[in-house]
Amino acid sequence: MSAGQESSLRYLFAEAKSKSDALGSFTSASDSAYQENVLAAIESLEQCRKLARQISLFSPNEEFEDIASTDLPYLMIDYRLGDLILKENNQSRKGTLERAQEAFARFLRLLDTYRILSKTDSELFERYLENQNGFAVIRSNDPSTRRDSKIKRYKEEKSLKVKLDHLAQISTASEQDDSSIRDLYHAEAEISTYKAFESLDTIAQELKILALMPQSPPPGLGKSELDYRERNGLHKDGYSDRLDPSLSEMYRKGKAGPILNKDGKPLQPFTLLDSRQRLQNGVFGPDHSLPTMTIDEYLAEERRRGGIIDGGAENSVTAAQLDEDDVDKAEAETMKAREWDEFVEANPKGSGNTINRG
């Protein structure tokens, strides 16, 4: 690697790291300045990766000990790139996730090539390659097992952070100690490996959710037509999820086609109405019969028909007047009164109730 290339690579990587570290000063990820820093850092890292590939900075025939100490920071190019891509506010979320997934996979593949991955991480990476879209760090569905695994990984991450901070202090105190510098970058690669697997797990879950979401409308479908279909629940085949028919279907009573043929002969039953407004009022009216007159109007109508007699009980009952000239009728009334008096004398009040007497 020439001095110019080394200078360019060092400058691009330092610029990307500076912009990436500056993201912590922003309060919102949707801020335009935040996104500008993200895009600028991504562009610098893309150029770093391109330049490192051109000069064959890393070779599959080497091991970690064969890498120069000054080149060790560039092992993190793809990890930093994947982490920044996830922060990018892009309309195509699926494309963003897939780009980040590829960057993390390249990072892990590079570490696996140099045998930097532990045995456990190497097996985990093989499992990822076998099923990228269904990858999960913890495969068990048992709650207790998942809880124990999460606690174990949390302790491992915490231990790696403590180790990294300790090595960073040693490296700062003895900048000329090459062994301390190499240990520091090796520890950084270990904790980045842990975070890369966690990110791949999250990406796989989010891609599953996106796969279940409805697809975007085809490019040829206009917005007005799309709004109409969404508003009415229509699909391409004309099927509708709506339970209530449209107004035009109500006019036709659900029957499509013309009412009359060319000769004027009815093709289906129909009802003539005085206006479309009357039909519309009937459609959106109540489904029960409403009163057609008030109570006062009803009483007045009943009085007119003779159903109500005014004047009370005295006028409603007229005593029968006997005709003095009708002797037979008067005699019959007299006999009826005598028979009733005799019945009352023979049957005093209460004489018939003999069951409940004490």
CSV table of C-alpha atoms in Angstrom, one decimal:
chain,number,residue,atom,x,y,z
A,1,MET,CA,0.0,0.0,0.0
A,2,SER,CA,1.4,3.3,-1.1
A,3,ALA,CA,1.8,6.3,1.2
A,4,GLY,CA,-1.0,8.1,-0.7
A,5,GLN,CA,-3.4,5.3,-0.4
A,6,GLU,CA,-2.6,4.8,3.3
A,7,SER,CA,-3.2,8.5,3.9
A,8,SER,CA,-6.5,8.5,2.0
A,9,LEU,CA,-7.7,5.4,3.9
A,10,ARG,CA,-6.7,6.8,7.2
A,11,TYR,CA,-8.4,10.2,6.4
A,12,LEU,CA,-11.7,8.6,5.2
A,13,PHE,CA,-11.9,6.3,8.2
A,14,ALA,CA,-11.2,9.1,10.7
A,15,GLU,CA,-13.8,11.4,9.0
A,16,ALA,CA,-16.4,8.6,9.1
A,17,LYS,CA,-15.6,7.9,12.8
A,18,SER,CA,-15.8,11.6,13.6
A,19,LYS,CA,-19.2,12.1,12.0
A,20,SER,CA,-20.5,8.9,13.6
A,21,ASP,CA,-19.4,10.0,17.1
A,22,ALA,CA,-21.1,13.3,16.6
A,23,LEU,CA,-24.5,11.6,16.2
A,24,GLY,CA,-24.6,11.3,20.0
A,25,SER,CA,-25.0,15.1,20.3
A,26,PHE,CA,-28.4,15.1,18.5
A,27,THR,CA,-31.7,14.8,20.3
A,28,SER,CA,-33.7,13.4,17.4
A,29,ALA,CA,-32.8,10.9,14.7
A,30,SER,CA,-35.2,12.6,12.3
A,31,ASP,CA,-33.3,15.8,12.5
A,32,SER,CA,-32.0,16.9,9.0
A,33,ALA,CA,-28.5,17.6,10.4
A,34,TYR,CA,-28.5,14.1,12.0
A,35,GLN,CA,-29.4,12.4,8.7
A,36,GLU,CA,-26.7,14.5,6.8
A,37,ASN,CA,-24.1,13.2,9.2
A,38,VAL,CA,-25.3,9.7,8.8
A,39,LEU,CA,-25.2,9.8,5.0
A,40,ALA,CA,-21.8,11.5,5.0
A,41,ALA,CA,-20.3,8.9,7.3
A,42,ILE,CA,-21.8,6.1,5.2
A,43,GLU,CA,-20.3,7.6,2.1
A,44,SER,CA,-16.9,7.8,3.7
A,45,LEU,CA,-17.0,4.2,4.9
A,46,GLU,CA,-18.2,3.0,1.4
A,47,GLN,CA,-15.1,4.7,0.0
A,48,CYS,CA,-12.9,3.1,2.7
A,49,ARG,CA,-14.3,-0.3,1.8
A,50,LYS,CA,-13.8,0.2,-1.9
A,51,LEU,CA,-10.2,1.4,-1.4
A,52,ALA,CA,-9.4,-1.5,1.0
A,53,ARG,CA,-10.7,-4.0,-1.6
A,54,GLN,CA,-8.6,-2.4,-4.4
A,55,ILE,CA,-5.4,-2.6,-2.4
A,56,SER,CA,-6.2,-6.1,-1.0
A,57,LEU,CA,-5.8,-4.9,2.5
A,58,PHE,CA,-7.0,-8.2,3.9
A,59,SER,CA,-6.2,-11.6,2.5
A,60,PRO,CA,-7.9,-14.9,3.2
A,61,ASN,CA,-4.5,-16.6,3.5
A,62,GLU,CA,-3.5,-14.5,6.6
A,63,GLU,CA,-4.2,-14.7,10.3
A,64,PHE,CA,-4.7,-12.1,12.9
A,65,GLU,CA,-1.0,-12.0,13.8
A,66,ASP,CA,-0.2,-11.2,10.1
A,67,ILE,CA,-2.2,-8.0,10.1
A,68,ALA,CA,-0.2,-4.9,10.8
A,69,SER,CA,-1.2,-3.0,13.9
A,70,THR,CA,-1.9,0.1,11.9
A,71,ASP,CA,-4.4,-1.8,9.8
A,72,LEU,CA,-6.4,-3.4,12.6
A,73,PRO,CA,-8.9,-0.5,12.9
A,74,TYR,CA,-10.1,-1.2,9.4
A,75,LEU,CA,-11.4,-4.6,10.5
A,76,MET,CA,-14.4,-2.5,11.8
A,77,ILE,CA,-15.3,-0.9,8.4
A,78,ASP,CA,-18.3,-3.2,7.6
A,79,TYR,CA,-19.5,-3.2,11.3
A,80,ARG,CA,-19.6,0.6,11.5
A,81,LEU,CA,-21.2,0.7,8.0
A,82,GLY,CA,-24.0,-1.7,9.1
A,83,ASP,CA,-24.6,0.2,12.3
A,84,LEU,CA,-24.9,3.5,10.4
A,85,ILE,CA,-27.2,2.1,7.7
A,86,LEU,CA,-29.7,1.1,10.4
A,87,LYS,CA,-29.8,4.8,11.4
A,88,GLU,CA,-30.6,5.9,7.9
A,89,ASN,CA,-34.1,7.3,7.4
A,90,ASN,CA,-35.0,5.7,4.1
A,91,GLN,CA,-38.4,5.2,2.5
A,92,SER,CA,-37.5,1.6,1.6
A,93,ARG,CA,-37.1,0.1,5.1
A,94,LYS,CA,-36.8,-3.4,3.6
A,95,GLY,CA,-33.9,-2.2,1.4
A,96,THR,CA,-32.2,-0.5,4.4
A,97,LEU,CA,-32.4,-3.7,6.5
A,98,GLU,CA,-31.0,-5.9,3.7
A,99,ARG,CA,-28.1,-3.5,3.2
A,100,ALA,CA,-27.3,-3.5,6.9
A,101,GLN,CA,-27.6,-7.3,7.0
A,102,GLU,CA,-25.1,-7.7,4.2
A,103,ALA,CA,-22.6,-5.3,5.9
A,104,PHE,CA,-22.8,-7.2,9.3
A,105,ALA,CA,-22.4,-10.5,7.4
A,106,ARG,CA,-19.3,-9.3,5.6
A,107,PHE,CA,-17.8,-8.1,9.0
A,108,LEU,CA,-18.4,-11.5,10.6
A,109,ARG,CA,-17.1,-13.4,7.5
A,110,LEU,CA,-13.8,-11.3,7.7
A,111,LEU,CA,-13.4,-12.1,11.4
A,112,ASP,CA,-14.1,-15.8,10.8
A,113,THR,CA,-11.5,-15.8,8.0
A,114,TYR,CA,-8.8,-14.5,10.4
A,115,ARG,CA,-10.0,-16.9,13.2
A,116,ILE,CA,-10.9,-14.0,15.5
A,117,LEU,CA,-14.4,-15.4,16.2
A,118,SER,CA,-14.6,-17.7,19.2
A,119,LYS,CA,-15.8,-21.3,18.8
A,120,THR,CA,-19.3,-20.3,20.0
A,121,ASP,CA,-19.5,-17.3,17.7
A,122,SER,CA,-18.2,-19.3,14.7
A,123,GLU,CA,-21.0,-21.9,15.2
A,124,LEU,CA,-23.5,-19.0,15.6
A,125,PHE,CA,-22.3,-17.5,12.3
A,126,GLU,CA,-22.7,-20.9,10.5
A,127,ARG,CA,-26.2,-21.1,11.8
A,128,TYR,CA,-26.9,-17.6,10.4
A,129,LEU,CA,-25.6,-18.6,7.0
A,130,GLU,CA,-27.9,-21.6,7.0
A,131,ASN,CA,-31.0,-19.5,7.6
A,132,GLN,CA,-30.5,-15.8,7.3
A,133,ASN,CA,-34.1,-14.8,7.3
A,134,GLY,CA,-35.0,-17.0,10.2
A,135,PHE,CA,-31.9,-16.3,12.3
A,136,ALA,CA,-32.3,-15.9,16.0
A,137,VAL,CA,-29.5,-15.8,18.6
A,138,ILE,CA,-31.7,-17.6,21.1
A,139,ARG,CA,-33.7,-20.4,19.3
A,140,SER,CA,-35.6,-21.8,22.3
A,141,ASN,CA,-39.2,-20.7,22.8
A,142,ASP,CA,-39.2,-21.7,26.5
A,143,PRO,CA,-39.5,-18.5,28.6
A,144,SER,CA,-37.1,-19.6,31.3
A,145,THR,CA,-34.5,-20.8,28.9
A,146,ARG,CA,-34.7,-17.5,27.0
A,147,ARG,CA,-34.4,-15.6,30.2
A,148,ASP,CA,-31.3,-17.5,31.3
A,149,SER,CA,-29.7,-17.1,27.9
A,150,LYS,CA,-30.3,-13.4,27.9
A,151,ILE,CA,-28.8,-13.0,31.4
A,152,LYS,CA,-25.8,-15.0,30.3
A,153,ARG,CA,-25.2,-12.9,27.2
A,154,TYR,CA,-25.7,-9.7,29.1
A,155,LYS,CA,-23.0,-10.8,31.6
A,156,GLU,CA,-20.7,-11.6,28.6
A,157,GLU,CA,-21.3,-8.2,27.1
A,158,LYS,CA,-20.6,-6.4,30.4
A,159,SER,CA,-17.4,-8.4,30.8
A,160,LEU,CA,-16.3,-7.4,27.3
A,161,LYS,CA,-17.0,-3.8,27.9
A,162,VAL,CA,-14.9,-3.8,31.1
A,163,LYS,CA,-12.1,-5.5,29.3
A,164,LEU,CA,-12.3,-3.0,26.5
A,165,ASP,CA,-12.2,0.0,28.9
A,166,HIS,CA,-9.3,-1.5,30.7
A,167,LEU,CA,-7.3,-2.1,27.6
A,168,ALA,CA,-8.1,1.4,26.3
A,169,GLN,CA,-6.6,2.9,29.5
A,170,ILE,CA,-3.5,0.7,29.2
A,171,SER,CA,-3.1,1.7,25.5
A,172,THR,CA,-3.4,5.4,26.3
A,173,ALA,CA,-0.8,5.1,29.1
A,174,SER,CA,1.7,3.2,26.9
A,175,GLU,CA,1.1,4.3,23.3
A,176,GLN,CA,4.3,2.6,22.1
A,177,ASP,CA,3.3,-0.8,23.4
A,178,ASP,CA,2.2,-2.7,20.3
A,179,SER,CA,0.9,-5.7,22.2
A,180,SER,CA,-1.5,-3.5,24.2
A,181,ILE,CA,-2.8,-1.9,21.0
A,182,ARG,CA,-3.4,-5.3,19.3
A,183,ASP,CA,-5.2,-6.5,22.4
A,184,LEU,CA,-7.4,-3.4,22.4
A,185,TYR,CA,-8.5,-3.9,18.8
A,186,HIS,CA,-9.0,-7.6,19.4
A,187,ALA,CA,-11.4,-6.8,22.3
A,188,GLU,CA,-13.2,-4.2,20.2
A,189,ALA,CA,-13.7,-6.9,17.5
A,190,GLU,CA,-15.1,-9.3,20.1
A,191,ILE,CA,-17.7,-6.8,21.5
A,192,SER,CA,-18.6,-5.7,17.9
A,193,THR,CA,-19.2,-9.4,17.1
A,194,TYR,CA,-21.6,-9.6,20.0
A,195,LYS,CA,-23.5,-6.5,18.8
A,196,ALA,CA,-23.5,-7.7,15.2
A,197,PHE,CA,-25.3,-10.9,16.0
A,198,GLU,CA,-27.9,-9.0,18.1
A,199,SER,CA,-28.5,-6.7,15.1
A,200,LEU,CA,-28.9,-9.6,12.7
A,201,ASP,CA,-31.4,-11.1,15.1
A,202,THR,CA,-33.4,-7.8,15.2
A,203,ILE,CA,-33.2,-7.4,11.4
A,204,ALA,CA,-34.5,-10.9,10.8
A,205,GLN,CA,-37.5,-10.3,13.0
A,206,GLU,CA,-38.3,-6.9,11.4
A,207,LEU,CA,-38.1,-8.4,7.9
A,208,LYS,CA,-40.6,-11.1,8.9
A,209,ILE,CA,-43.0,-8.3,10.0
A,210,LEU,CA,-42.5,-6.4,6.8
A,211,ALA,CA,-43.2,-9.5,4.8
A,212,LEU,CA,-46.7,-9.7,6.5
A,213,MET,CA,-47.6,-6.1,5.6
A,214,PRO,CA,-49.7,-5.3,2.5
A,215,GLN,CA,-47.7,-4.6,-0.6
A,216,SER,CA,-47.5,-1.1,-2.1
A,217,PRO,CA,-49.9,-0.3,-5.0
A,218,PRO,CA,-48.6,-1.0,-8.5
A,219,PRO,CA,-47.1,2.0,-10.3
A,220,GLY,CA,-49.8,2.1,-13.0
A,221,LEU,CA,-52.7,2.6,-10.4
A,222,GLY,CA,-53.5,6.2,-10.1
A,223,LYS,CA,-54.1,7.9,-6.8
A,224,SER,CA,-57.7,8.7,-7.5
A,225,GLU,CA,-58.5,5.1,-8.5
A,226,LEU,CA,-56.6,3.8,-5.5
A,227,ASP,CA,-58.5,6.1,-3.1
A,228,TYR,CA,-61.8,5.0,-4.6
A,229,ARG,CA,-60.9,1.3,-4.2
A,230,GLU,CA,-59.7,1.8,-0.6
A,231,ARG,CA,-62.8,3.8,0.2
A,232,ASN,CA,-65.1,1.1,-1.2
A,233,GLY,CA,-63.1,-2.0,-0.3
A,234,LEU,CA,-62.8,-3.1,-3.9
A,235,HIS,CA,-60.2,-5.4,-5.3
A,236,LYS,CA,-59.1,-5.9,-8.9
A,237,ASP,CA,-61.7,-8.6,-9.5
A,238,GLY,CA,-64.5,-6.4,-8.3
A,239,TYR,CA,-64.9,-8.1,-5.0
A,240,SER,CA,-65.8,-5.8,-2.1
A,241,ASP,CA,-65.6,-6.3,1.6
A,242,ARG,CA,-68.3,-3.7,2.2
A,243,LEU,CA,-71.6,-5.0,3.7
A,244,ASP,CA,-73.6,-2.0,2.7
A,245,PRO,CA,-74.3,-1.7,-1.0
A,246,SER,CA,-73.6,1.5,-2.9
A,247,LEU,CA,-76.4,4.0,-3.6
A,248,SER,CA,-76.5,3.0,-7.3
A,249,GLU,CA,-77.0,-0.7,-6.2
A,250,MET,CA,-79.8,0.5,-3.9
A,251,TYR,CA,-81.5,2.2,-6.8
A,252,ARG,CA,-81.4,-1.1,-8.8
A,253,LYS,CA,-82.2,-3.2,-5.6
A,254,GLY,CA,-79.0,-5.0,-6.2
A,255,LYS,CA,-79.8,-6.0,-9.8
A,256,ALA,CA,-77.5,-4.9,-12.4
A,257,GLY,CA,-78.4,-4.0,-16.0
A,258,PRO,CA,-81.1,-1.8,-17.6
A,259,ILE,CA,-84.7,-1.7,-16.4
A,260,LEU,CA,-86.2,-1.5,-19.9
A,261,ASN,CA,-85.2,-3.1,-23.2
A,262,LYS,CA,-85.0,-1.2,-26.5
A,263,ASP,CA,-88.7,-1.7,-27.1
A,264,GLY,CA,-89.6,-0.3,-23.8
A,265,LYS,CA,-90.5,-3.7,-22.2
A,266,PRO,CA,-89.6,-4.0,-18.5
A,267,LEU,CA,-86.8,-6.4,-17.8
A,268,GLN,CA,-87.1,-6.4,-14.0
A,269,PRO,CA,-89.7,-5.1,-11.5
A,270,PHE,CA,-89.3,-1.5,-10.5
A,271,THR,CA,-91.3,1.2,-8.7
A,272,LEU,CA,-92.0,4.7,-10.0
A,273,LEU,CA,-91.2,7.5,-7.6
A,274,ASP,CA,-91.7,11.2,-7.9
A,275,SER,CA,-88.0,12.0,-7.2
A,276,ARG,CA,-84.6,10.5,-6.5
A,277,GLN,CA,-84.6,12.5,-3.2
A,278,ARG,CA,-87.6,10.5,-2.0
A,279,LEU,CA,-85.8,7.3,-2.7
A,280,GLN,CA,-82.7,8.5,-0.9
A,281,ASN,CA,-84.7,9.6,2.1
A,282,GLY,CA,-86.3,6.2,2.3
A,283,VAL,CA,-83.0,4.4,2.1
A,284,PHE,CA,-81.5,6.3,5.0
A,285,GLY,CA,-84.7,6.5,7.0
A,286,PRO,CA,-85.5,4.4,10.1
A,287,ASP,CA,-86.5,0.8,9.7
A,288,HIS,CA,-89.6,1.2,11.9
A,289,SER,CA,-92.9,3.0,11.3
A,290,LEU,CA,-93.2,6.4,12.8
A,291,PRO,CA,-96.5,8.0,14.1
A,292,THR,CA,-98.5,9.8,11.4
A,293,MET,CA,-100.7,12.0,13.7
A,294,THR,CA,-100.6,13.4,17.2
A,295,ILE,CA,-102.7,12.1,20.2
A,296,ASP,CA,-105.0,15.1,19.9
A,297,GLU,CA,-105.5,14.4,16.2
A,298,TYR,CA,-106.3,10.8,17.0
A,299,LEU,CA,-108.9,11.6,19.7
A,300,ALA,CA,-110.6,14.1,17.4
A,301,GLU,CA,-110.8,11.5,14.7
A,302,GLU,CA,-112.3,8.9,17.1
A,303,ARG,CA,-114.8,11.5,18.4
A,304,ARG,CA,-115.8,12.2,14.8
A,305,ARG,CA,-116.3,8.5,14.2
A,306,GLY,CA,-118.5,8.1,17.3
A,307,GLY,CA,-115.9,6.0,19.3
A,308,ILE,CA,-115.9,8.5,22.1
A,309,ILE,CA,-119.2,9.5,24.1
A,310,ASP,CA,-119.0,12.9,25.8
A,311,GLY,CA,-120.8,13.8,29.1
A,312,GLY,CA,-119.6,11.1,31.5
A,313,ALA,CA,-121.4,8.1,33.1
A,314,GLU,CA,-124.6,9.9,33.9
A,315,ASN,CA,-125.3,10.7,30.2
A,316,SER,CA,-124.0,7.4,28.9
A,317,VAL,CA,-126.5,5.2,30.9
A,318,THR,CA,-130.2,6.0,30.4
A,319,ALA,CA,-132.6,4.4,32.8
A,320,ALA,CA,-135.4,2.4,31.1
A,321,GLN,CA,-138.8,4.0,31.3
A,322,LEU,CA,-141.8,1.7,31.8
A,323,ASP,CA,-144.8,2.1,29.7
A,324,GLU,CA,-147.9,2.3,32.0
A,325,ASP,CA,-150.2,1.1,29.3
A,326,ASP,CA,-148.3,-2.1,28.7
A,327,VAL,CA,-149.9,-4.3,31.5
A,328,ASP,CA,-148.1,-7.5,30.5
A,329,LYS,CA,-144.7,-6.0,30.6
A,330,ALA,CA,-145.4,-4.4,34.0
A,331,GLU,CA,-146.7,-7.7,35.4
A,332,ALA,CA,-143.6,-9.5,34.2
A,333,GLU,CA,-141.3,-7.0,35.9
A,334,THR,CA,-143.3,-7.3,39.1
A,335,MET,CA,-143.0,-11.2,39.1
A,336,LYS,CA,-139.2,-10.9,38.4
A,337,ALA,CA,-138.8,-8.6,41.4
A,338,ARG,CA,-140.8,-11.0,43.7
A,339,GLU,CA,-138.7,-14.0,42.6
A,340,TRP,CA,-135.5,-12.1,43.4
A,341,ASP,CA,-136.8,-11.2,46.9
A,342,GLU,CA,-137.7,-14.8,47.6
A,343,PHE,CA,-134.3,-16.0,46.5
A,344,VAL,CA,-132.5,-13.5,48.7
A,345,GLU,CA,-134.6,-14.6,51.8
A,346,ALA,CA,-133.9,-18.3,51.1
A,347,ASN,CA,-130.2,-17.7,50.5
A,348,PRO,CA,-128.8,-15.2,53.1
A,349,LYS,CA,-125.4,-13.6,52.5
A,350,GLY,CA,-122.6,-16.0,53.1
A,351,SER,CA,-124.7,-19.1,53.3
A,352,GLY,CA,-123.0,-20.7,50.4
A,353,ASN,CA,-119.4,-20.6,51.9
A,354,THR,CA,-119.4,-23.7,54.1
A,355,ILE,CA,-115.8,-24.9,53.5
A,356,ASN,CA,-113.8,-22.4,55.5
A,357,ARG,CA,-116.1,-22.1,58.6
A,358,GLY,CA,-114.5,-22.7,61.9
